[in-house]
PDB file of C-alpha atoms in Angstrom:
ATOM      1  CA  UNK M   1       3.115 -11.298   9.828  1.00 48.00           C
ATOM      2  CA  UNK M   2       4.437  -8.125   8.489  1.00 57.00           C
ATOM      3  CA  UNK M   3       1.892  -5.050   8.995  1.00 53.00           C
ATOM      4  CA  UNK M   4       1.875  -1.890  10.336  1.00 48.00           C
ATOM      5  CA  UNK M   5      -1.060   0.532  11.785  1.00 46.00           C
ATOM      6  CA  UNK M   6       0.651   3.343  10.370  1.00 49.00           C
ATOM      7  CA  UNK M   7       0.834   2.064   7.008  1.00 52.00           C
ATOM      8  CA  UNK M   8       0.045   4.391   3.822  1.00 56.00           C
ATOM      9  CA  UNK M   9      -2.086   2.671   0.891  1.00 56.00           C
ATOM     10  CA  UNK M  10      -1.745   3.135  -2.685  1.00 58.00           C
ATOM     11  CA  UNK M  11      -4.481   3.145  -5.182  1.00 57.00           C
ATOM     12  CA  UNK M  12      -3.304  -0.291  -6.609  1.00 69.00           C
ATOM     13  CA  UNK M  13      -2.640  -1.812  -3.025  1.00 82.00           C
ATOM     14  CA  UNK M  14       0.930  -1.611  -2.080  1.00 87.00           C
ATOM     15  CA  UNK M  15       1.813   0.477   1.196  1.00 89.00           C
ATOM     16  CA  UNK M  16       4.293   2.577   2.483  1.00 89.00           C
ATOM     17  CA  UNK M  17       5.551   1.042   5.837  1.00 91.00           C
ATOM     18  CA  UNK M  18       8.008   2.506   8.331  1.00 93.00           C
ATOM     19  CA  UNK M  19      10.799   0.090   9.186  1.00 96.00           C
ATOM     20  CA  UNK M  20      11.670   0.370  13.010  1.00 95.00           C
ATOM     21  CA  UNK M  21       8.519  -0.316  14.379  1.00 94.00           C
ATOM     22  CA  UNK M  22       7.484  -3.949  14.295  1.00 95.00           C
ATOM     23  CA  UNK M  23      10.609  -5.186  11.999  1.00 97.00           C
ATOM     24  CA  UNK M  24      13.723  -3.667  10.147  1.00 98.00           C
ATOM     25  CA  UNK M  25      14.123  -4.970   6.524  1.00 98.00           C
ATOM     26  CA  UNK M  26      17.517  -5.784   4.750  1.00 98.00           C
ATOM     27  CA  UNK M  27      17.924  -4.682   1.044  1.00 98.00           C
ATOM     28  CA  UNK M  28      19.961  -7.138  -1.560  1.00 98.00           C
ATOM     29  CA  UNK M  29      19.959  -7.558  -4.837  1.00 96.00           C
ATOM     30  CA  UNK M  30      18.010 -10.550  -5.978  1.00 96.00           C
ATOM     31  CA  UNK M  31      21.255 -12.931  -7.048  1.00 95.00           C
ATOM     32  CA  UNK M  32      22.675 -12.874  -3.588  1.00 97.00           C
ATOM     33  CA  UNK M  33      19.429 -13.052  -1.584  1.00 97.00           C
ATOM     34  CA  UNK M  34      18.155 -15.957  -3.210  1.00 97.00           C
ATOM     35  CA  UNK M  35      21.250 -17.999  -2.918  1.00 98.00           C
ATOM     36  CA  UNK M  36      20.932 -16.868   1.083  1.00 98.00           C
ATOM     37  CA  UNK M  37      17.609 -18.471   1.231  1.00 98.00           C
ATOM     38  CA  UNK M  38      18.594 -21.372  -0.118  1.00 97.00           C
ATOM     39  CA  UNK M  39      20.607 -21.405   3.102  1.00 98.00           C
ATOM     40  CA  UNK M  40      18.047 -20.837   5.714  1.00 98.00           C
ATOM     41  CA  UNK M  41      15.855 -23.360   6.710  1.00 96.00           C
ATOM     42  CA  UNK M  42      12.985 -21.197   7.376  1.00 96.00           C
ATOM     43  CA  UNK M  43      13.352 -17.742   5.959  1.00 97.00           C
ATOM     44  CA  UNK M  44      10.645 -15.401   6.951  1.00 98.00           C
ATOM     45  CA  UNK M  45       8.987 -13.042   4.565  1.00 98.00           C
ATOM     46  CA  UNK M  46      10.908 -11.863   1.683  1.00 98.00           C
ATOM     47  CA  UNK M  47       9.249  -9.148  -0.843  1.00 98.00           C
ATOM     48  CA  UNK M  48      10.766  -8.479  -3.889  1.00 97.00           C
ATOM     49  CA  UNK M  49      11.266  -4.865  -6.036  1.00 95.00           C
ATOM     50  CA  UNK M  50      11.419  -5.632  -9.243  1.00 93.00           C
ATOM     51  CA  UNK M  51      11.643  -2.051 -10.555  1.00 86.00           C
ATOM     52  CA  UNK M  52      15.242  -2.044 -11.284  1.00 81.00           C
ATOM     53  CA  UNK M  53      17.552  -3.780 -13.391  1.00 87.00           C
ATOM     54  CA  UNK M  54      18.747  -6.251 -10.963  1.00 89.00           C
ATOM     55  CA  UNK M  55      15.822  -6.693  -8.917  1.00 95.00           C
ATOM     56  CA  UNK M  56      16.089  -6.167  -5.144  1.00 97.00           C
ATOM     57  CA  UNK M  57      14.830  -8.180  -2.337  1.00 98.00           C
ATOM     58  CA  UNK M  58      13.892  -7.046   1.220  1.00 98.00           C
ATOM     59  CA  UNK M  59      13.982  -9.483   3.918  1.00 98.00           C
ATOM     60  CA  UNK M  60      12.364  -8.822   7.035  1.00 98.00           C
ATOM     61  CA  UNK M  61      14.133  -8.982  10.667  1.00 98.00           C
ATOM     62  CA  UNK M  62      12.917  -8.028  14.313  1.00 98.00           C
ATOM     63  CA  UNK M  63      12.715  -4.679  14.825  1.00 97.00           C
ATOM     64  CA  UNK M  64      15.988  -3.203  16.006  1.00 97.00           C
ATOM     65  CA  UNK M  65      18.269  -5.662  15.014  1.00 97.00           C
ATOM     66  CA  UNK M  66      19.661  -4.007  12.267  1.00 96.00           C
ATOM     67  CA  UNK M  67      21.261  -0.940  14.156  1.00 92.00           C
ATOM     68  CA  UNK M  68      25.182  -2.224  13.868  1.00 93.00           C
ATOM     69  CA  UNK M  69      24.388  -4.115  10.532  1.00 97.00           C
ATOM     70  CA  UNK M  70      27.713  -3.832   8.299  1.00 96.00           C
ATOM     71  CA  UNK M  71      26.920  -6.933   6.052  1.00 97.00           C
ATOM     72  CA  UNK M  72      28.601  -5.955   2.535  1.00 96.00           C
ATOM     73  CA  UNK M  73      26.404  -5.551  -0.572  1.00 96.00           C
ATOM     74  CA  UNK M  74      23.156  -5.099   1.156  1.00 97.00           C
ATOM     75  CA  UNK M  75      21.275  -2.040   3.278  1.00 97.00           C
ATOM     76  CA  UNK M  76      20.075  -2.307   6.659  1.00 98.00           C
ATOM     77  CA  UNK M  77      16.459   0.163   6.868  1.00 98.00           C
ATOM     78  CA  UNK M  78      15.478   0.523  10.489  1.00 96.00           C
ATOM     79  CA  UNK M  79      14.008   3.478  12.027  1.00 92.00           C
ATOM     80  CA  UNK M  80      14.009   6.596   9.576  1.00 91.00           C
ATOM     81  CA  UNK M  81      13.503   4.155   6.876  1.00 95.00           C
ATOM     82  CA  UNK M  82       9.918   3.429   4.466  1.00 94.00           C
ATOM     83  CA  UNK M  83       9.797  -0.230   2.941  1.00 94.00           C
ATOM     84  CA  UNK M  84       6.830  -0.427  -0.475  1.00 91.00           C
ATOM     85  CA  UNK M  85       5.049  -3.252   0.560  1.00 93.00           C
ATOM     86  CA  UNK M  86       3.154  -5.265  -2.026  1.00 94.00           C
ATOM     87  CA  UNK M  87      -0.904  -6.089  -1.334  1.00 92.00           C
ATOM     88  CA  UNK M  88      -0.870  -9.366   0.966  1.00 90.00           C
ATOM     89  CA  UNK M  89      -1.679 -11.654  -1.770  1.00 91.00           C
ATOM     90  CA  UNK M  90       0.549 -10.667  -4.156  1.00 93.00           C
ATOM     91  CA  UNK M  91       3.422 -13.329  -5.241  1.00 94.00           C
ATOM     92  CA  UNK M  92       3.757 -12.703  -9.049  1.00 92.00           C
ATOM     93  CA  UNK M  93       4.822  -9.622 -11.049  1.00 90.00           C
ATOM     94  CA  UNK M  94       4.319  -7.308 -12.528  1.00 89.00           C
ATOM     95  CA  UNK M  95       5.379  -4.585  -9.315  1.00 89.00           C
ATOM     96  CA  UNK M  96       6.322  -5.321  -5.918  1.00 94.00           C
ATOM     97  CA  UNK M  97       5.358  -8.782  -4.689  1.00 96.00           C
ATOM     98  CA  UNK M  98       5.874 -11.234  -2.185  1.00 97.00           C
ATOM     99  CA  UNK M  99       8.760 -13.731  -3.147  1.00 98.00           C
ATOM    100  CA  UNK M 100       7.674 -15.877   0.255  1.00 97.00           C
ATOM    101  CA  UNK M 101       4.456 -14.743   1.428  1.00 96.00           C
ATOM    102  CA  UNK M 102       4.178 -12.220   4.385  1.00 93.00           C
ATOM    103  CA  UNK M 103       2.322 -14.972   6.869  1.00 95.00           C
ATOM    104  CA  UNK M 104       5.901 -16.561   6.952  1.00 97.00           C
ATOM    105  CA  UNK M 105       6.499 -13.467   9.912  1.00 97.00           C
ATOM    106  CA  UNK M 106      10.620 -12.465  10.564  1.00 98.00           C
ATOM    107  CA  UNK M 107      14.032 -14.406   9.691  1.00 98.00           C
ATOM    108  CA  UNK M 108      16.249 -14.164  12.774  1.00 98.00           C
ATOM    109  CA  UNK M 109      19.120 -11.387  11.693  1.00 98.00           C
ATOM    110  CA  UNK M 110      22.103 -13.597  12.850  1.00 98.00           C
ATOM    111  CA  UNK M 111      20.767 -16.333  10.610  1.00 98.00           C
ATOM    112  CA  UNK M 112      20.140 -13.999   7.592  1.00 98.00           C
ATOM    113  CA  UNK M 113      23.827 -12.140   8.649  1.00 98.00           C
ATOM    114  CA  UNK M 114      25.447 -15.904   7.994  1.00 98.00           C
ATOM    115  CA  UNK M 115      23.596 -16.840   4.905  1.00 98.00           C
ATOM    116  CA  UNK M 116      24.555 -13.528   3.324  1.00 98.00           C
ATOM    117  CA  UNK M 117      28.123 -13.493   4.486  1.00 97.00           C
ATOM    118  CA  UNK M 118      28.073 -17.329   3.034  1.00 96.00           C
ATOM    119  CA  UNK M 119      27.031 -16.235  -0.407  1.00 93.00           C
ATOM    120  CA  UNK M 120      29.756 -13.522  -0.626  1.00 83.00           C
TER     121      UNK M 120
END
């Protein structure tokens, strides 16, 4: 499940979370990170940002394991780092939403790294 204690809430529900703590998230623009879960057999959480004009997605990984990430085309956030999280039940624009739920908890980074460097 991806929470935090430390998490700041917004009037309409989405929260500011530090990355670091319980997971790192990996940024990607919405073409490549959907073909990489097409790839995974069980991705873990994936939220989407659809406030730009290629929307980005944010897929979740244990804490930590981004630290040497140097896949191309995306952005590793670990410690230092603030992910916008969309409210819990949110899978549907408009804003920030979930594009697989948050219950589906953390994708293993080695398994993301290969789906992404698969797609490139």
């Amino acid at each position: 499940m991806i929470s935090d204690a430390a998490d700041m809430l917004t009037a309409a529900g989405l929260r500011l979370a530090p990355a670091g703590v319980e997971w790192d998230a990996v940024k990607v623009q919405r073409h490549l990170g959907v073909r990489a879960i097409e790839l995974i057999a069980q991705p873990g959480a994936v939220a989407v940002d659809p406030a730009r004009r290629e929307p980005m997605l944010y897929f979740f990984v244990p804490a930590g394991s981004t630290a040497l990430w140097d896949v191309p085309q995306t952005t590793a956030l670990g410690a230092d780092a603030h992910v916008v999280l969309p409210p819990d039940h949110k899978e549907g624009p408009p804003g920030p939403y979930w594009l697989i739920p948050h219950q589906h908890g953390l994708t293993p980074a080695d398994v993301l790294r290969q789906a992404l460097e698969a797609t490139q």
